[in-house]
Amino acid sequence: MKLSNVKHLTGKVSIPGDKSISHRAIMFGSISNGLTEVSNFLEGADCLSTISCFQKMGVSIERDNDHVLIHGNGLHGLTAPQDILDVGNSGTTTRLISGILAGQSFTSHLNGDASIQTRPMKRIMTPLQMMQADIRSDKGNDCAPLTITGRPLHAIHYDSPVASAQVKSCVLLAGLYADGQTSVTEPILSRNHTELMLSAFGATVCSKGTTATIDPDPVLTGQKIEVPGDISSAAYFLVAGLIVPNSEIVIRNVGINPTRDGILRVALAMGGDITRLNERTVSGEPVCDLLVRSSSLHGTTVEGEIIPTLIDEIPAIAILAAYADGTTTIRDAAELKVKESDRIQTITENLLAMGADITPTDDGMIIRGGAPIHGATINSYKDHRIAMSFAVAALAADGETTIIDGDCVNISYPGFYDDLALLSR
Ligand code: SPQ
């Protein structure tokens, strides 16, 4: 993919459905009774992997573009897959489905691509094994491929060492099949879509501070779910609108759940001209449109409690920092090392290639903004968030940028380059 500097960005863009919420709609619809109807479903490769896994366990799922009908099998109605469950590139599919599989009456094998085979699974294996689940890493390296032999589970309270919605959701989902109340406490609250959506399906989920508790064996009933636009996808347009001179864009239908909206708070703190319009609630999630105008930005510090609310947006925030005056320090974000790529390393390597002044640290990075940014060859390492962040960086850079394996954007945003081109006409 090749991109160059543009004069301005104008117009309106509607971003596709939220990836985290789309995954959960398929999973919870599959283990509910009756019909679940999902609109604005994200047609990205990750969410299609989730559909295919549940189809292999006997769930009838019909998809017409972004409209999905799930004929749920009920909490105890999944059937043994005849084939490996292929999770593709999706950490969310792997970790959440493991919680469900741990409580079934059959054995399943899970595997995915080269990236997924390096992502840590110990973080879910430990609590699941505390619940007496039988989950093994086939190669003994605590990564996929995984073999899970379902069995009755024991309820636990889990003190998670990491603020991770995937760990929390995995334990809560296993808790549906446990012999009592299961709870998870995390160090900082992570995204809470599982708690919100499972409640809507009829589960009894209680959230107090950083602890979520679930009752076992509920009757889950199919729902109508409209998936809000993904703030993680909106982030690229937000950054583009702020850094490309003479720009004014509206990003429509953006989910602004407070456990996800950290990028808005950071961009405002950096001097970004951003206005929330038409604030409303869609399927229990807060949503708005964002009016974004080019801005003169300054550095900031991003650390502590805000990190889980913007962890996937740090590549985009790093681009903002490179175009801002002064220093931006990002810390407490060691989780970046275990995403689709080691994002501390891939952000650093690619920003250096574009002429930015960046120093990686153990848990983040320091970016001294203001260095002239020029086009370069960017290695996405097949990480969708790296590809999209640097595509946006290219729009305000001097000269041409080439993104290697740029088609990895299909993981979470298949129409990304087309939408970007529409705004730069
Ligand atoms: O699904 P995957 O590959 O883990 O996706 C990522 C992403 O950048 O899209 C992370 F690499 O998002 C995660 C996110 O980082 C999605 C997610 C969820 O839906 O629960 C939670 C976060 O991960 P974690 O490990 O903090 O729970």
Short mmCIF file of C-alpha atoms and ligand atoms in Angstrom, two decimals:
data_model
loop_
_atom_site.label_atom_id
_atom_site.label_comp_id
_atom_site.label_asym_id
_atom_site.label_seq_id
_atom_site.Cartn_x
_atom_site.Cartn_y
_atom_site.Cartn_z
CA MET A 1 0.00 0.00 0.00
CA LYS A 2 1.40 3.39 -1.02
CA LEU A 3 0.29 6.70 0.53
CA SER A 4 1.35 10.33 0.24
CA ASN A 5 0.84 13.68 1.79
CA VAL A 6 -2.64 15.22 1.35
CA LYS A 7 -3.63 18.93 1.40
CA HIS A 8 -6.62 18.52 3.72
CA LEU A 9 -9.29 16.08 4.90
CA THR A 10 -12.97 16.96 4.70
CA GLY A 11 -16.30 15.17 4.92
CA LYS A 12 -18.01 12.52 6.98
CA VAL A 13 -17.04 8.94 7.66
CA SER A 14 -19.10 6.15 9.25
CA ILE A 15 -16.82 3.66 10.86
CA PRO A 16 -17.57 -0.08 11.04
CA GLY A 17 -18.86 -1.88 14.12
CA ASP A 18 -16.85 -2.39 17.27
CA LYS A 19 -14.64 -5.50 17.15
CA SER A 20 -14.88 -6.34 20.86
CA ILE A 21 -18.67 -6.00 20.84
CA SER A 22 -19.10 -7.94 17.57
CA HIS A 23 -17.14 -10.93 18.98
CA ARG A 24 -19.23 -10.92 22.14
CA ALA A 25 -22.54 -10.68 20.25
CA ILE A 26 -21.69 -13.89 18.34
CA MET A 27 -20.47 -15.75 21.41
CA PHE A 28 -23.31 -14.79 23.73
CA GLY A 29 -25.93 -15.25 20.99
CA SER A 30 -24.57 -18.77 20.38
CA ILE A 31 -25.01 -19.86 24.01
CA SER A 32 -28.42 -18.20 24.38
CA ASN A 33 -31.87 -19.56 23.66
CA GLY A 34 -33.63 -18.24 20.56
CA LEU A 35 -32.69 -15.69 17.96
CA THR A 36 -30.04 -13.00 18.28
CA GLU A 37 -30.06 -10.37 15.57
CA VAL A 38 -26.92 -8.28 15.15
CA SER A 39 -26.68 -5.17 13.01
CA ASN A 40 -23.54 -3.17 12.11
CA PHE A 41 -21.53 -6.33 12.82
CA LEU A 42 -17.83 -5.90 12.05
CA GLU A 43 -17.01 -7.94 8.94
CA GLY A 44 -13.32 -8.05 9.84
CA ALA A 45 -11.36 -11.31 9.69
CA ASP A 46 -11.17 -11.62 13.49
CA CYS A 47 -14.94 -11.57 13.97
CA LEU A 48 -15.44 -13.95 11.04
CA SER A 49 -13.13 -16.38 12.89
CA THR A 50 -15.47 -16.23 15.87
CA ILE A 51 -18.48 -16.99 13.65
CA SER A 52 -16.71 -19.96 12.10
CA CYS A 53 -15.72 -21.40 15.52
CA PHE A 54 -19.34 -21.40 16.73
CA GLN A 55 -20.63 -22.78 13.43
CA LYS A 56 -18.23 -25.71 13.96
CA MET A 57 -19.94 -26.29 17.31
CA GLY A 58 -23.36 -26.66 15.71
CA VAL A 59 -24.68 -23.10 15.89
CA SER A 60 -26.64 -21.89 12.88
CA ILE A 61 -25.34 -18.41 12.01
CA GLU A 62 -26.49 -16.57 8.87
CA ARG A 63 -24.66 -13.46 7.73
CA ASP A 64 -25.75 -10.92 5.14
CA ASN A 65 -22.91 -8.37 5.08
CA ASP A 66 -23.02 -6.62 8.47
CA HIS A 67 -26.34 -8.16 9.48
CA VAL A 68 -26.10 -11.47 11.38
CA LEU A 69 -28.73 -13.90 12.65
CA ILE A 70 -27.68 -16.37 15.32
CA HIS A 71 -29.99 -19.25 16.17
CA GLY A 72 -28.66 -19.89 19.67
CA ASN A 73 -28.13 -23.41 21.04
CA GLY A 74 -28.56 -22.41 24.70
CA LEU A 75 -25.95 -22.55 27.46
CA HIS A 76 -25.56 -26.35 27.24
CA GLY A 77 -26.30 -26.90 23.54
CA LEU A 78 -22.94 -26.58 21.78
CA THR A 79 -21.77 -29.76 20.06
CA ALA A 80 -18.28 -31.25 19.72
CA PRO A 81 -16.40 -29.68 16.78
CA GLN A 82 -15.23 -32.19 14.18
CA ASP A 83 -12.30 -29.99 13.25
CA ILE A 84 -9.75 -27.64 14.87
CA LEU A 85 -11.31 -24.33 15.91
CA ASP A 86 -9.35 -21.82 13.84
CA VAL A 87 -9.08 -18.50 15.67
CA GLY A 88 -6.99 -16.87 12.91
CA ASN A 89 -5.23 -13.76 14.27
CA SER A 90 -7.72 -13.10 17.05
CA GLY A 91 -6.60 -12.98 20.68
CA THR A 92 -10.15 -12.10 21.74
CA THR A 93 -11.60 -15.22 20.10
CA THR A 94 -8.93 -17.44 21.65
CA ARG A 95 -9.18 -16.18 25.20
CA LEU A 96 -12.96 -15.70 25.45
CA ILE A 97 -13.92 -18.95 23.73
CA SER A 98 -11.56 -20.86 26.06
CA GLY A 99 -13.73 -19.84 29.02
CA ILE A 100 -16.81 -21.27 27.26
CA LEU A 101 -15.04 -24.43 26.07
CA ALA A 102 -13.72 -25.20 29.57
CA GLY A 103 -17.29 -25.90 30.75
CA GLN A 104 -18.48 -28.07 27.83
CA SER A 105 -18.84 -31.86 27.77
CA PHE A 106 -16.40 -32.36 24.87
CA THR A 107 -12.79 -31.80 23.87
CA SER A 108 -11.78 -28.99 21.50
CA HIS A 109 -8.54 -28.04 19.80
CA LEU A 110 -7.83 -24.36 19.14
CA ASN A 111 -5.20 -22.92 16.85
CA GLY A 112 -4.50 -19.80 14.81
CA ASP A 113 -1.87 -17.99 12.75
CA ALA A 114 1.83 -17.45 13.51
CA SER A 115 1.12 -14.34 15.60
CA ILE A 116 -1.53 -16.04 17.76
CA GLN A 117 0.91 -18.90 18.42
CA THR A 118 3.23 -16.43 20.20
CA ARG A 119 0.63 -14.67 22.34
CA PRO A 120 0.60 -15.59 26.05
CA MET A 121 -2.19 -17.93 27.15
CA LYS A 122 -0.85 -18.60 30.66
CA ARG A 123 -2.93 -15.61 31.76
CA ILE A 124 -6.13 -17.57 31.05
CA MET A 125 -4.76 -21.06 31.74
CA THR A 126 -3.94 -20.13 35.36
CA PRO A 127 -7.44 -19.01 36.43
CA LEU A 128 -9.13 -21.72 34.35
CA GLN A 129 -6.97 -24.39 36.00
CA MET A 130 -7.87 -22.90 39.40
CA MET A 131 -11.48 -23.58 38.33
CA GLN A 132 -10.39 -27.21 37.69
CA ALA A 133 -10.52 -26.82 33.92
CA ASP A 134 -8.48 -29.13 31.73
CA ILE A 135 -6.65 -26.74 29.37
CA ARG A 136 -3.23 -27.50 27.89
CA SER A 137 -0.81 -25.80 25.59
CA ASP A 138 0.02 -28.54 23.04
CA LYS A 139 3.66 -27.44 22.72
CA GLY A 140 4.06 -26.81 26.46
CA ASN A 141 4.97 -23.15 25.83
CA ASP A 142 1.78 -21.61 27.28
CA CYS A 143 0.70 -20.49 23.80
CA ALA A 144 -1.73 -21.87 21.20
CA PRO A 145 -2.33 -24.53 19.94
CA LEU A 146 -4.52 -25.35 22.94
CA THR A 147 -6.47 -28.46 23.86
CA ILE A 148 -9.44 -27.99 26.18
CA THR A 149 -11.37 -30.92 27.59
CA GLY A 150 -14.55 -29.55 29.04
CA ARG A 151 -15.69 -30.56 32.53
CA PRO A 152 -17.71 -29.25 35.48
CA LEU A 153 -16.00 -26.15 36.86
CA HIS A 154 -15.35 -24.88 40.33
CA ALA A 155 -16.30 -21.27 41.19
CA ILE A 156 -13.41 -19.02 42.26
CA HIS A 157 -12.51 -15.48 43.11
CA TYR A 158 -9.65 -14.49 40.83
CA ASP A 159 -7.29 -11.60 41.55
CA SER A 160 -5.98 -10.90 38.08
CA PRO A 161 -2.41 -9.57 37.96
CA VAL A 162 -3.22 -7.81 34.67
CA ALA A 163 -5.92 -5.33 33.62
CA SER A 164 -7.22 -7.42 30.73
CA ALA A 165 -10.78 -7.65 29.47
CA GLN A 166 -9.88 -10.92 27.78
CA VAL A 167 -8.78 -12.53 31.05
CA LYS A 168 -11.77 -11.10 32.93
CA SER A 169 -14.21 -12.23 30.22
CA CYS A 170 -12.69 -15.71 30.01
CA VAL A 171 -13.15 -16.25 33.76
CA LEU A 172 -16.68 -14.79 33.76
CA LEU A 173 -17.71 -17.01 30.84
CA ALA A 174 -16.28 -20.08 32.58
CA GLY A 175 -18.24 -18.89 35.63
CA LEU A 176 -21.47 -19.56 33.70
CA TYR A 177 -20.59 -23.27 33.99
CA ALA A 178 -19.26 -23.21 37.59
CA ASP A 179 -20.70 -24.58 40.83
CA GLY A 180 -21.21 -21.17 42.47
CA GLN A 181 -20.56 -17.43 42.10
CA THR A 182 -17.36 -16.52 40.25
CA SER A 183 -15.67 -13.16 40.52
CA VAL A 184 -12.66 -11.38 39.06
CA THR A 185 -10.83 -8.39 40.48
CA GLU A 186 -8.44 -6.58 38.17
CA PRO A 187 -5.83 -3.95 39.07
CA ILE A 188 -7.51 -1.30 36.87
CA LEU A 189 -10.92 -1.57 35.23
CA SER A 190 -10.64 -2.89 31.66
CA ARG A 191 -13.32 -2.63 28.94
CA ASN A 192 -16.66 -3.82 30.35
CA HIS A 193 -18.56 -4.95 27.23
CA THR A 194 -18.84 -8.52 28.54
CA GLU A 195 -20.48 -7.41 31.78
CA LEU A 196 -22.91 -5.07 29.97
CA MET A 197 -23.88 -7.49 27.22
CA LEU A 198 -24.11 -10.65 29.32
CA SER A 199 -26.50 -8.78 31.64
CA ALA A 200 -28.63 -7.82 28.65
CA PHE A 201 -28.81 -11.53 27.66
CA GLY A 202 -30.11 -12.35 31.16
CA ALA A 203 -27.04 -13.28 33.19
CA THR A 204 -26.70 -11.91 36.72
CA VAL A 205 -23.49 -9.88 36.62
CA CYS A 206 -22.60 -7.45 39.37
CA SER A 207 -19.83 -4.88 38.84
CA LYS A 208 -18.39 -3.03 41.84
CA GLY A 209 -15.26 -0.99 41.23
CA THR A 210 -12.73 -3.31 39.64
CA THR A 211 -14.57 -6.53 40.64
CA ALA A 212 -17.11 -8.31 38.45
CA THR A 213 -19.16 -11.22 39.81
CA ILE A 214 -21.33 -13.66 37.86
CA ASP A 215 -23.93 -16.23 38.92
CA PRO A 216 -23.81 -19.67 37.28
CA ASP A 217 -26.30 -21.39 35.02
CA PRO A 218 -28.52 -18.49 33.93
CA VAL A 219 -31.16 -18.72 31.23
CA LEU A 220 -29.72 -16.57 28.44
CA THR A 221 -32.20 -15.22 25.89
CA GLY A 222 -31.39 -14.00 22.37
CA GLN A 223 -31.26 -10.23 21.86
CA LYS A 224 -31.32 -7.56 19.17
CA ILE A 225 -27.93 -5.86 19.17
CA GLU A 226 -26.87 -2.82 17.20
CA VAL A 227 -23.09 -2.68 17.37
CA PRO A 228 -21.75 0.86 17.85
CA GLY A 229 -18.87 2.07 15.67
CA ASP A 230 -15.42 1.07 16.93
CA ILE A 231 -13.54 3.86 18.71
CA SER A 232 -10.34 1.93 17.96
CA SER A 233 -11.09 2.39 14.22
CA ALA A 234 -12.27 5.99 14.74
CA ALA A 235 -8.85 6.67 16.30
CA TYR A 236 -7.12 6.70 12.88
CA PHE A 237 -9.48 9.34 11.49
CA LEU A 238 -9.28 11.33 14.70
CA VAL A 239 -5.49 11.46 14.44
CA ALA A 240 -5.64 12.18 10.69
CA GLY A 241 -8.09 15.05 11.20
CA LEU A 242 -5.88 16.59 13.88
CA ILE A 243 -2.51 16.34 12.09
CA VAL A 244 -3.42 17.08 8.45
CA PRO A 245 -3.62 20.90 8.04
CA ASN A 246 -6.92 22.57 7.05
CA SER A 247 -9.01 19.53 7.92
CA GLU A 248 -12.52 19.30 9.27
CA ILE A 249 -14.18 15.90 9.47
CA VAL A 250 -17.09 14.23 11.22
CA ILE A 251 -16.66 10.65 12.41
CA ARG A 252 -20.11 9.19 12.80
CA ASN A 253 -21.40 6.63 15.30
CA VAL A 254 -18.40 6.25 17.61
CA GLY A 255 -18.73 4.12 20.76
CA ILE A 256 -17.53 6.19 23.71
CA ASN A 257 -17.84 3.72 26.58
CA PRO A 258 -15.72 5.29 29.40
CA THR A 259 -13.63 2.08 29.55
CA ARG A 260 -12.60 2.74 25.91
CA ASP A 261 -12.50 6.52 25.47
CA GLY A 262 -8.98 7.29 26.73
CA ILE A 263 -7.81 8.45 23.31
CA LEU A 264 -10.36 11.26 23.37
CA ARG A 265 -9.13 12.43 26.75
CA VAL A 266 -5.48 12.30 25.61
CA ALA A 267 -6.14 14.07 22.30
CA LEU A 268 -8.01 16.85 24.15
CA ALA A 269 -5.14 17.17 26.66
CA MET A 270 -2.75 17.55 23.68
CA GLY A 271 -4.80 20.50 22.40
CA GLY A 272 -7.00 18.62 19.91
CA ASP A 273 -10.10 20.42 18.62
CA ILE A 274 -12.70 17.67 19.11
CA THR A 275 -16.44 18.10 19.73
CA ARG A 276 -18.88 15.36 20.71
CA LEU A 277 -22.16 15.65 18.80
CA ASN A 278 -25.47 13.74 19.09
CA GLU A 279 -24.59 11.84 22.25
CA ARG A 280 -26.94 8.84 22.57
CA THR A 281 -27.15 5.23 23.81
CA VAL A 282 -27.13 2.29 21.39
CA SER A 283 -27.73 -1.24 22.74
CA GLY A 284 -26.63 -0.14 26.20
CA GLU A 285 -23.41 1.53 24.98
CA PRO A 286 -22.81 5.32 24.82
CA VAL A 287 -22.26 6.63 21.28
CA CYS A 288 -21.68 10.01 19.61
CA ASP A 289 -20.42 11.64 16.43
CA LEU A 290 -17.05 13.39 16.62
CA LEU A 291 -16.28 16.69 14.91
CA VAL A 292 -12.51 16.95 14.49
CA ARG A 293 -10.52 19.92 13.18
CA SER A 294 -6.77 20.26 12.54
CA SER A 295 -5.03 21.47 15.64
CA SER A 296 -1.72 22.61 16.92
CA LEU A 297 -0.77 19.87 19.37
CA HIS A 298 1.57 19.65 22.34
CA GLY A 299 3.08 16.70 24.20
CA THR A 300 1.57 15.01 27.26
CA THR A 301 2.09 12.13 29.67
CA VAL A 302 -0.03 9.00 29.27
CA GLU A 303 0.17 6.65 32.26
CA GLY A 304 -1.67 4.80 35.04
CA GLU A 305 -5.42 4.23 35.10
CA ILE A 306 -6.06 5.58 31.61
CA ILE A 307 -3.87 2.93 29.93
CA PRO A 308 -6.44 0.10 29.64
CA THR A 309 -8.94 2.59 28.15
CA LEU A 310 -6.63 3.32 25.20
CA ILE A 311 -4.26 0.36 24.98
CA ASP A 312 -5.13 -0.41 21.33
CA GLU A 313 -4.90 3.28 20.39
CA ILE A 314 -1.30 3.77 21.53
CA PRO A 315 0.07 3.28 17.99
CA ALA A 316 -2.25 6.10 16.84
CA ILE A 317 -1.36 8.26 19.87
CA ALA A 318 2.32 7.79 19.03
CA ILE A 319 1.66 9.34 15.61
CA LEU A 320 -0.11 12.27 17.26
CA ALA A 321 2.92 12.70 19.54
CA ALA A 322 5.35 12.72 16.62
CA TYR A 323 3.40 15.63 15.08
CA ALA A 324 3.03 17.50 18.41
CA ASP A 325 5.40 20.05 19.91
CA GLY A 326 7.30 18.88 22.97
CA THR A 327 7.67 15.53 24.65
CA THR A 328 5.07 12.80 25.06
CA THR A 329 5.83 10.06 27.58
CA ILE A 330 3.83 6.83 27.56
CA ARG A 331 4.37 4.48 30.50
CA ASP A 332 2.63 1.57 32.31
CA ALA A 333 1.90 0.03 28.91
CA ALA A 334 4.08 -3.13 28.92
CA GLU A 335 1.01 -4.99 27.58
CA LEU A 336 1.89 -3.50 24.19
CA LYS A 337 4.62 -6.13 23.91
CA VAL A 338 2.10 -9.01 23.72
CA LYS A 339 -0.33 -7.71 21.09
CA GLU A 340 -0.46 -8.73 17.40
CA SER A 341 3.14 -7.48 17.27
CA ASP A 342 5.43 -6.14 20.01
CA ARG A 343 3.95 -2.68 19.53
CA ILE A 344 6.69 -0.88 21.50
CA GLN A 345 9.20 -2.27 19.03
CA THR A 346 7.09 -1.86 15.87
CA ILE A 347 6.04 1.72 16.70
CA THR A 348 9.66 2.64 17.47
CA GLU A 349 11.16 1.04 14.37
CA ASN A 350 8.63 2.66 12.04
CA LEU A 351 8.59 6.11 13.64
CA LEU A 352 12.42 6.17 13.46
CA ALA A 353 12.16 5.27 9.75
CA MET A 354 9.94 8.36 9.27
CA GLY A 355 12.46 10.65 11.01
CA ALA A 356 10.77 10.94 14.43
CA ASP A 357 12.70 11.21 17.68
CA ILE A 358 11.55 8.25 19.82
CA THR A 359 13.11 6.22 22.61
CA PRO A 360 11.48 2.91 23.55
CA THR A 361 11.25 2.03 27.25
CA ASP A 362 10.36 -1.15 29.10
CA ASP A 363 6.74 -0.14 29.48
CA GLY A 364 6.17 2.47 26.80
CA MET A 365 8.06 5.13 24.90
CA ILE A 366 9.24 8.74 24.91
CA ILE A 367 8.52 10.75 21.77
CA ARG A 368 10.08 14.19 21.30
CA GLY A 369 7.75 15.79 18.77
CA GLY A 370 8.55 18.36 16.15
CA ALA A 371 11.22 16.52 14.11
CA PRO A 372 10.39 16.69 10.37
CA ILE A 373 8.46 13.53 9.45
CA HIS A 374 9.11 12.03 6.01
CA GLY A 375 7.68 9.13 4.03
CA ALA A 376 9.34 5.73 4.50
CA THR A 377 8.92 2.01 4.02
CA ILE A 378 6.88 0.79 6.97
CA ASN A 379 6.89 -2.81 8.13
CA SER A 380 3.42 -3.50 9.55
CA TYR A 381 4.52 -6.93 10.81
CA LYS A 382 0.97 -7.85 9.72
CA ASP A 383 -0.37 -5.89 12.70
CA HIS A 384 -3.52 -4.06 11.58
CA ARG A 385 -3.10 -1.26 14.12
CA ILE A 386 0.46 -0.55 12.99
CA ALA A 387 -0.58 -0.48 9.31
CA MET A 388 -3.47 1.96 9.93
CA SER A 389 -1.53 4.24 12.28
CA PHE A 390 1.32 4.66 9.80
CA ALA A 391 -1.07 5.09 6.86
CA VAL A 392 -2.38 8.13 8.74
CA ALA A 393 1.15 9.35 9.57
CA ALA A 394 1.87 9.25 5.83
CA LEU A 395 -0.89 11.78 5.08
CA ALA A 396 1.01 14.60 6.80
CA ALA A 397 4.56 13.41 5.96
CA ASP A 398 6.89 14.68 3.28
CA GLY A 399 7.10 12.21 0.35
CA GLU A 400 5.76 8.74 -0.23
CA THR A 401 5.17 5.95 2.31
CA THR A 402 4.91 2.25 1.50
CA ILE A 403 3.25 -0.08 3.97
CA ILE A 404 4.39 -3.67 3.77
CA ASP A 405 1.55 -6.19 4.24
CA GLY A 406 -0.89 -3.27 4.31
CA ASP A 407 -3.80 -5.64 3.65
CA CYS A 408 -3.65 -6.77 7.31
CA VAL A 409 -6.14 -3.93 7.95
CA ASN A 410 -8.75 -6.58 6.99
CA ILE A 411 -8.40 -7.94 10.53
CA SER A 412 -10.48 -5.08 11.94
CA TYR A 413 -11.30 -2.62 9.13
CA PRO A 414 -11.61 -4.06 5.59
CA GLY A 415 -12.68 -0.72 3.99
CA PHE A 416 -10.06 1.40 5.73
CA TYR A 417 -8.04 2.68 2.75
CA ASP A 418 -11.22 3.48 0.76
CA ASP A 419 -12.70 5.47 3.64
CA LEU A 420 -9.43 7.36 4.07
CA ALA A 421 -9.32 8.16 0.35
CA LEU A 422 -12.90 9.53 0.44
CA LEU A 423 -11.92 12.12 3.03
CA SER A 424 -8.85 13.28 1.12
CA ARG A 425 -10.60 13.98 -2.22
O1 SPQ B 1 -8.21 -9.75 19.73
P1 SPQ B 1 -6.85 -9.17 19.84
O2 SPQ B 1 -5.98 -9.72 18.75
O3 SPQ B 1 -6.25 -9.37 21.21
O4 SPQ B 1 -7.03 -7.60 19.59
C1 SPQ B 1 -6.56 -6.39 20.23
C2 SPQ B 1 -6.47 -5.33 19.06
O5 SPQ B 1 -5.54 -4.51 19.00
O6 SPQ B 1 -7.41 -5.32 18.27
C3 SPQ B 1 -5.24 -6.52 20.97
F1 SPQ B 1 -4.25 -6.82 20.28
O7 SPQ B 1 -7.56 -5.87 21.12
C4 SPQ B 1 -7.90 -6.43 22.39
C5 SPQ B 1 -7.53 -5.44 23.48
O8 SPQ B 1 -6.17 -5.09 23.46
C6 SPQ B 1 -9.37 -6.70 22.40
C7 SPQ B 1 -9.93 -6.88 23.76
C8 SPQ B 1 -11.29 -7.45 23.93
O9 SPQ B 1 -12.09 -7.42 22.98
O10 SPQ B 1 -11.58 -7.92 25.06
C9 SPQ B 1 -9.24 -6.51 24.91
C10 SPQ B 1 -7.87 -5.97 24.88
O11 SPQ B 1 -6.95 -7.02 25.19
P2 SPQ B 1 -6.58 -7.38 26.70
O12 SPQ B 1 -5.45 -8.38 26.57
O13 SPQ B 1 -6.13 -6.11 27.35
O14 SPQ B 1 -7.74 -7.95 27.36
#
